[in-house]
Coordinates of C-alpha atoms and ligand atoms in Angstrom, one line a residue:
P1 CA 0.0 0.0 0.0
E2 CA 2.8 2.5 0.8
M3 CA 4.0 2.8 -2.7
V4 CA 4.5 5.8 -4.9
T5 CA 5.3 6.2 -8.5
V6 CA 8.5 7.9 -9.5
K7 CA 6.5 10.5 -11.3
T8 CA 4.4 11.4 -8.2
L9 CA 7.5 11.5 -6.0
A10 CA 9.2 13.9 -8.4
E11 CA 6.1 16.1 -8.4
K12 CA 6.0 16.1 -4.6
L13 CA 9.7 17.0 -4.5
N14 CA 9.3 19.7 -7.2
K15 CA 11.8 17.9 -9.4
Q16 CA 12.0 16.6 -12.9
T17 CA 11.1 12.9 -13.2
S18 CA 14.4 12.4 -14.9
D19 CA 16.2 13.7 -11.9
V20 CA 14.5 11.3 -9.6
V21 CA 15.2 8.4 -12.1
K22 CA 18.8 9.4 -12.1
S23 CA 19.0 9.5 -8.3
L24 CA 17.4 6.0 -8.2
M25 CA 19.9 4.8 -10.8
L26 CA 22.8 5.9 -8.6
K27 CA 21.4 3.7 -5.9
G28 CA 21.3 0.8 -8.4
I29 CA 17.5 1.0 -8.9
M30 CA 16.4 1.1 -12.5
A31 CA 12.9 2.6 -12.6
T32 CA 10.7 4.2 -15.2
A33 CA 8.4 7.2 -14.5
N34 CA 5.3 5.1 -13.9
Q35 CA 7.0 2.5 -11.8
E36 CA 6.2 2.3 -8.1
I37 CA 8.8 2.4 -5.4
D38 CA 8.4 1.7 -1.7
F39 CA 8.2 4.2 1.0
D40 CA 11.7 3.6 2.4
T41 CA 13.3 4.1 -1.0
A42 CA 11.2 7.2 -1.6
S43 CA 12.2 8.7 1.7
E44 CA 15.9 8.0 1.0
I45 CA 15.6 9.8 -2.4
A46 CA 13.6 12.6 -0.7
L47 CA 16.4 13.1 1.8
E48 CA 18.8 13.7 -1.0
Y49 CA 16.7 16.7 -1.9
N50 CA 16.5 17.7 1.8
V51 CA 12.9 16.7 2.1
L52 CA 11.7 14.6 5.0
L53 CA 9.1 12.2 3.8
E54 CA 6.5 11.3 6.5
K55 CA 3.9 8.6 6.4
E56 CA 0.4 9.9 6.6
P57 CA -1.0 8.9 9.9
E58 CA -3.8 6.3 9.6
Q59 CA -5.9 8.2 12.1
D60 CA -6.0 11.2 9.8
L61 CA -7.3 9.0 7.0
V62 CA -10.2 7.9 9.2
E63 CA -10.9 11.4 10.2
A64 CA -10.8 12.5 6.6
F65 CA -13.2 9.8 5.7
F66 CA -15.8 11.1 8.3
A67 CA -15.2 14.8 7.5
E68 CA -18.1 16.0 5.4
E69 CA -17.3 18.2 2.4
P70 CA -19.5 21.3 2.4
D71 CA -22.1 21.2 -0.3
D72 CA -22.0 23.6 -3.2
E73 CA -25.0 25.9 -3.0
K74 CA -26.1 25.0 -6.6
D75 CA -26.3 21.3 -5.7
L76 CA -28.8 21.9 -2.9
V77 CA -32.5 21.2 -3.4
T78 CA -35.4 21.5 -1.0
R79 CA -36.0 18.4 1.1
S80 CA -39.0 17.3 3.2
P81 CA -39.0 17.8 6.9
I82 CA -38.1 15.1 9.4
V83 CA -40.5 15.3 12.4
V84 CA -40.0 13.4 15.6
V85 CA -43.0 12.7 17.8
M86 CA -42.1 12.8 21.5
G87 CA -43.8 12.9 24.8
H88 CA -44.7 11.1 28.0
V89 CA -45.8 7.5 27.9
D90 CA -49.4 6.9 26.8
H91 CA -50.0 10.5 25.9
G92 CA -51.0 9.4 22.4
K93 CA -48.0 9.7 20.1
T94 CA -48.7 6.5 18.2
S95 CA -52.4 7.2 18.0
L96 CA -51.7 10.6 16.6
L97 CA -49.5 9.2 13.9
D98 CA -52.0 6.5 13.1
A99 CA -54.7 9.1 12.8
I100 CA -52.5 11.2 10.5
R101 CA -51.6 8.2 8.3
E102 CA -55.2 7.0 8.1
S103 CA -56.7 10.3 7.2
N104 CA -54.0 10.9 4.5
V105 CA -52.6 7.7 3.2
T106 CA -55.4 5.1 3.8
S107 CA -54.5 3.2 0.7
R108 CA -50.9 2.7 1.6
E109 CA -51.4 2.3 5.3
A110 CA -52.1 -1.4 5.4
G111 CA -49.3 -3.8 6.0
G112 CA -47.9 -3.0 9.4
I113 CA -44.4 -2.4 8.1
T114 CA -44.7 1.3 8.8
Q115 CA -44.9 0.7 12.5
H116 CA -42.3 -2.0 12.4
I117 CA -39.6 0.4 11.1
G118 CA -40.8 3.3 13.3
A119 CA -40.5 5.8 10.5
S120 CA -43.0 6.7 7.9
V121 CA -43.6 9.2 5.1
V122 CA -46.9 11.0 4.8
T123 CA -47.9 13.1 1.8
I124 CA -50.0 16.2 2.4
N125 CA -50.9 18.4 -0.5
D126 CA -47.9 17.1 -2.5
H127 CA -45.6 17.7 0.4
D128 CA -43.9 14.8 2.1
I129 CA -43.3 14.7 5.9
T130 CA -41.1 12.1 7.4
F131 CA -42.4 11.1 10.9
L132 CA -40.4 9.3 13.5
D133 CA -42.4 7.8 16.3
T134 CA -40.6 7.4 19.6
P135 CA -42.1 4.5 21.5
G136 CA -40.3 3.1 24.5
H137 CA -37.4 2.0 22.3
E138 CA -34.1 2.3 24.0
A139 CA -33.0 2.8 20.4
F140 CA -34.6 6.2 20.4
T141 CA -33.0 7.5 23.6
A142 CA -29.7 7.3 21.8
M143 CA -31.2 8.9 18.8
R144 CA -32.8 11.8 20.8
L145 CA -29.5 12.4 22.5
R146 CA -27.5 12.5 19.2
G147 CA -30.5 13.7 17.3
A148 CA -29.2 17.3 16.7
M149 CA -28.7 16.5 13.0
A150 CA -31.4 13.9 12.7
T151 CA -34.7 15.8 13.0
D152 CA -36.0 19.2 12.0
I153 CA -39.1 19.5 14.1
A154 CA -40.3 17.9 17.3
I155 CA -44.0 17.4 18.0
L156 CA -44.4 17.4 21.7
V157 CA -47.5 15.4 22.6
V158 CA -49.0 16.3 25.9
A159 CA -52.3 14.7 27.1
A160 CA -54.7 17.4 28.1
D161 CA -56.0 15.3 31.0
D162 CA -52.6 14.5 32.4
G163 CA -50.4 17.5 31.7
V164 CA -46.6 17.9 31.8
M165 CA -45.0 14.7 33.1
P166 CA -41.4 13.6 33.5
Q167 CA -40.9 12.3 30.0
T168 CA -42.5 15.5 28.6
I169 CA -39.8 17.4 30.4
E170 CA -37.1 15.0 29.1
A171 CA -38.5 15.4 25.6
I172 CA -38.3 19.2 25.9
N173 CA -34.7 19.0 27.0
H174 CA -33.8 16.7 24.2
A175 CA -35.4 18.9 21.6
K176 CA -33.7 22.0 23.0
A177 CA -30.3 20.3 23.2
A178 CA -30.8 19.3 19.6
G179 CA -31.8 22.8 18.6
V180 CA -35.1 21.4 17.1
Q181 CA -38.1 23.6 16.9
I182 CA -41.0 22.3 19.1
I183 CA -44.6 22.2 18.1
V184 CA -46.9 21.3 21.0
A185 CA -49.8 19.0 20.3
V186 CA -52.2 19.1 23.2
N187 CA -53.9 15.7 22.8
K188 CA -57.0 14.0 24.1
I189 CA -59.0 17.2 24.2
D190 CA -62.1 15.0 23.8
K191 CA -61.6 13.6 27.3
P192 CA -63.8 14.9 30.2
G193 CA -60.8 15.9 32.3
A194 CA -59.1 17.7 29.5
N195 CA -57.7 21.1 30.4
Q196 CA -55.7 22.9 27.7
D197 CA -54.9 25.9 29.8
R198 CA -53.4 23.9 32.5
V199 CA -51.0 22.3 30.0
K200 CA -50.1 25.7 28.6
Q201 CA -49.6 27.0 32.2
E202 CA -47.3 24.1 33.0
L203 CA -45.2 24.5 29.8
V204 CA -44.4 28.1 30.7
E205 CA -42.1 26.8 33.4
Y206 CA -40.0 25.0 30.7
G207 CA -39.7 28.1 28.5
L208 CA -42.5 27.1 26.1
I209 CA -45.0 30.0 26.0
A210 CA -48.0 29.5 23.7
E211 CA -48.8 32.0 21.0
D212 CA -52.1 32.9 22.5
W213 CA -50.3 33.6 25.7
G214 CA -48.0 36.0 24.1
G215 CA -45.1 33.6 23.3
D216 CA -43.9 32.0 20.1
T217 CA -44.6 28.3 20.8
I218 CA -47.2 26.8 18.4
C219 CA -49.8 24.8 20.4
V220 CA -52.4 22.8 18.5
P221 CA -55.2 21.2 20.5
V222 CA -55.9 17.8 19.0
S223 CA -57.7 14.6 19.5
A224 CA -56.1 11.5 17.9
I225 CA -59.2 9.5 18.6
E226 CA -61.8 11.9 17.2
K227 CA -59.3 13.2 14.6
T228 CA -59.8 16.8 15.7
N229 CA -57.5 19.5 14.2
L230 CA -55.1 17.1 12.5
D231 CA -55.1 19.3 9.4
Q232 CA -54.1 22.3 11.5
L233 CA -51.2 20.4 13.0
L234 CA -50.0 19.3 9.6
E235 CA -50.3 22.8 8.3
M236 CA -48.2 24.1 11.1
I237 CA -45.5 21.4 10.4
L238 CA -45.4 22.4 6.8
L239 CA -45.3 26.1 7.7
V240 CA -42.4 25.7 10.1
S241 CA -40.5 23.5 7.7
E242 CA -40.9 26.1 5.0
M243 CA -39.4 28.7 7.2
E244 CA -36.5 26.5 8.0
E245 CA -35.6 26.2 4.3
L246 CA -34.5 22.6 4.5
K247 CA -32.0 21.7 1.8
A248 CA -29.9 18.7 0.9
N249 CA -27.7 17.5 -2.0
P250 CA -29.1 14.4 -3.6
N251 CA -26.2 14.1 -6.0
K252 CA -23.6 12.7 -3.6
K253 CA -23.0 9.6 -1.5
A254 CA -25.5 9.2 1.3
S255 CA -25.0 9.9 5.0
G256 CA -27.5 9.9 7.8
T257 CA -28.5 8.1 11.0
I258 CA -29.4 4.6 12.1
V259 CA -32.9 4.8 13.5
E260 CA -33.4 1.1 14.4
A261 CA -31.5 -2.1 14.0
Q262 CA -32.0 -5.7 14.9
L263 CA -30.9 -9.2 13.9
D264 CA -33.4 -11.0 11.7
K265 CA -33.3 -14.8 11.7
G266 CA -33.6 -15.1 8.0
R267 CA -32.2 -11.8 6.7
G268 CA -29.3 -11.1 9.1
P269 CA -28.6 -7.6 10.5
V270 CA -31.4 -5.3 9.4
A271 CA -31.2 -1.6 9.9
T272 CA -33.6 1.3 9.4
V273 CA -31.6 4.3 8.3
L274 CA -32.7 7.8 7.8
I275 CA -30.9 9.5 4.9
Q276 CA -30.1 13.1 5.7
N277 CA -28.0 14.0 2.7
G278 CA -27.1 12.4 -0.6
T279 CA -28.7 9.4 -2.2
L280 CA -28.3 5.8 -1.0
K281 CA -28.3 3.0 -3.6
V282 CA -28.4 -0.7 -3.6
G283 CA -24.8 -1.9 -4.0
D284 CA -23.4 1.1 -2.0
S285 CA -21.0 0.2 0.8
I286 CA -21.7 1.9 4.1
I287 CA -20.2 2.1 7.6
A288 CA -22.0 2.8 10.9
G289 CA -19.8 2.6 13.9
T290 CA -18.1 -0.8 13.6
A291 CA -20.8 -2.2 11.3
Y292 CA -20.1 -2.1 7.6
G293 CA -21.3 -3.8 4.4
R294 CA -22.6 -3.6 0.9
I295 CA -26.3 -2.9 0.7
R296 CA -28.0 -6.0 -0.7
A297 CA -31.6 -4.7 -0.6
M298 CA -33.5 -1.6 0.4
I299 CA -37.2 -1.5 1.5
D300 CA -39.1 1.7 1.9
D301 CA -41.6 2.5 4.7
K302 CA -44.5 1.1 2.6
G303 CA -42.7 -2.3 2.3
R304 CA -41.7 -1.8 -1.3
R305 CA -38.3 -2.8 -2.6
V306 CA -36.4 0.3 -3.9
K307 CA -33.1 0.7 -5.7
Q308 CA -32.3 4.1 -4.3
A309 CA -33.5 6.6 -1.8
G310 CA -32.8 10.4 -1.4
P311 CA -32.6 12.9 1.5
S312 CA -35.2 12.7 4.3
T313 CA -36.1 9.2 3.4
P314 CA -36.2 6.3 5.8
V315 CA -35.3 2.9 4.4
E316 CA -34.6 -0.5 5.7
I317 CA -31.4 -2.0 4.5
L318 CA -29.9 -5.5 4.4
G319 CA -26.3 -6.5 4.0
L320 CA -24.4 -5.2 7.1
S321 CA -21.7 -7.2 8.8
E322 CA -23.3 -6.8 12.2
V323 CA -26.2 -5.0 13.9
P324 CA -25.3 -1.3 14.1
V325 CA -26.1 0.9 17.1
A326 CA -29.2 2.9 16.8
G327 CA -28.4 6.6 16.9
D328 CA -25.1 6.1 15.2
A329 CA -24.3 8.0 12.0
F330 CA -23.8 6.1 8.8
F331 CA -21.5 7.1 5.9
T332 CA -21.0 5.7 2.4
A333 CA -17.6 4.5 1.4
K334 CA -16.1 4.2 -2.1
N335 CA -16.4 0.5 -2.0
E336 CA -16.7 -2.4 0.5
R337 CA -12.9 -2.6 1.0
E338 CA -12.8 1.0 2.1
A339 CA -15.8 0.5 4.4
R340 CA -14.1 -2.5 6.0
H341 CA -10.9 -0.6 6.4
V342 CA -12.6 2.3 8.1
A343 CA -14.6 -0.1 10.3
D344 CA -11.4 -1.9 11.3
K345 CA -9.8 1.5 12.3
V346 CA -12.8 2.4 14.4
I347 CA -12.6 -1.0 16.1
E348 CA -8.9 -0.4 16.7
K349 CA -9.6 3.0 18.1
N350 CA -12.3 1.7 20.4
R351 CA -9.9 -1.0 21.7
E352 CA -7.3 1.6 22.4
K353 CA -9.8 3.6 24.4
L354 CA -10.9 0.5 26.2
I355 CA -7.3 -0.2 27.2
Q356 CA -6.7 3.4 28.3
N357 CA -9.8 3.2 30.5
T358 CA -9.0 -0.1 32.0
P359 CA -7.3 0.2 35.4
Q360 CA -3.9 -1.4 35.5
K361 CA -3.8 -4.8 37.1
V362 CA -1.1 -5.4 39.7
T363 CA -0.1 -9.0 40.0
L364 CA 1.7 -10.7 42.9
D365 CA 4.8 -10.9 40.7
D366 CA 4.8 -7.1 40.3
L367 CA 4.6 -6.6 44.0
F368 CA 7.4 -9.0 44.8
N369 CA 9.7 -7.8 42.1
Q370 CA 9.8 -4.2 43.4
Ligands
LIG1 P1 -46.1 5.1 24.3 O1 -45.7 4.8 22.9 O2 -46.2 3.9 25.1 O3 -45.3 6.1 25.0 O4 -47.6 5.7 24.2 P2 -48.2 6.7 23.1 O5 -47.8 8.0 23.5 O6 -47.8 6.2 21.8 O7 -49.7 6.5 23.4 P3 -50.8 5.6 22.5 O8 -51.0 6.3 21.2 O9 -50.4 4.2 22.5 O10 -52.1 5.9 23.3 C1 -52.2 5.6 24.7 C2 -53.7 5.5 25.0 O11 -54.3 6.7 24.9 C3 -54.5 4.5 24.1 O12 -55.4 3.8 24.8 C4 -55.2 5.5 23.1 O13 -56.4 5.0 22.7 C5 -55.5 6.7 24.0 N1 -55.6 7.9 23.3 C6 -54.6 8.4 22.4 N2 -55.0 9.6 21.9 C7 -56.2 9.8 22.4 C8 -57.2 10.9 22.3 O14 -57.0 11.8 21.6 N3 -58.4 10.8 23.0 C9 -58.6 9.7 23.9 N4 -59.8 9.8 24.5 N5 -57.7 8.7 24.0 C10 -56.6 8.8 23.3
LIG2 MG1 -46.5 4.8 21.1

């Protein structure tokens, strides 16, 4: 691997190729311009020209791999919003999503796969919205914590008969830490004990002041069961996303986040990924933490096999070496070899960290030999 052509070496040294060929000849090495010489020979030659040749540290190669090149403004196109639904247990997050899906995508709704992958795309007036449900999955805790880049808008579901609860507060903190705009959906307004004002009152303490209370937090009273005000909620999501001017570059290799992952008996490691930039294609090689592999198949949120998927799209992928960690970022490599190489380096790095953090063991031998 550490080989360089005579020509490249000459260029790096700012010399004529013929000069380098001559220097090599004096060392008894007959080489043509396009011939490769090893690192040691190259550095000996370089020394003759007073240049110290240094090996590029591997670590830098890995860092360079993960460093994202900035997009050219002209490559950017509008992408649909990614909306995470958060809130306290049983406040109606899934019901709200079900109601939204039913009332808008009834035909595509059957099949159960949508729930299985936890991410779904809903089309409203020709606009797509990608929803991420957050059930009790541990998977999602990781994602909320690292979610700064993953979502654009958070729907905070608060049951009107229960009010602000511990997980409501946790959700607010996660959304704030991620810098995600919060839209409050005060749910279950059909219930006898519902009290919207109490919810708004309680939210003030956490810095969320409703618009009709003089603040700038959008609060939409809804009922998932009676399907009240769902249109208004969707309208607000589209309005906020328009203001955020969400853009992505579909003409590059994909990167994004692992939403969910598990080991499937028949299919091996299966991961749901959310593409945040670029386009992911079957045959691409990706890396996520220490997991890597060439994508064998992709399935969209409606259960259809797809060959490629663009920004803001959730897809299920097959072909990884192991089950990746939910919340981890994924990147596309040039080929499977590069993916494996980077994964190996990440494993190595993790091991080094592990060793550094392991307290040193003192054996009896050590004690007696002092
Ligand atoms: P977790 O995923 O466990 O955190 O719960 P969740 O927030 O997804 O709540 P889910 O949608 O499972 O709803 C919990 C219960 O509340 C169910 O029995 C729903 O039928 C009920 N529910 C949800 N929304 C409404 C609503 O608008 N009105 C009434 N009356 N009940 C509701
Ligand atoms: Mg749920």
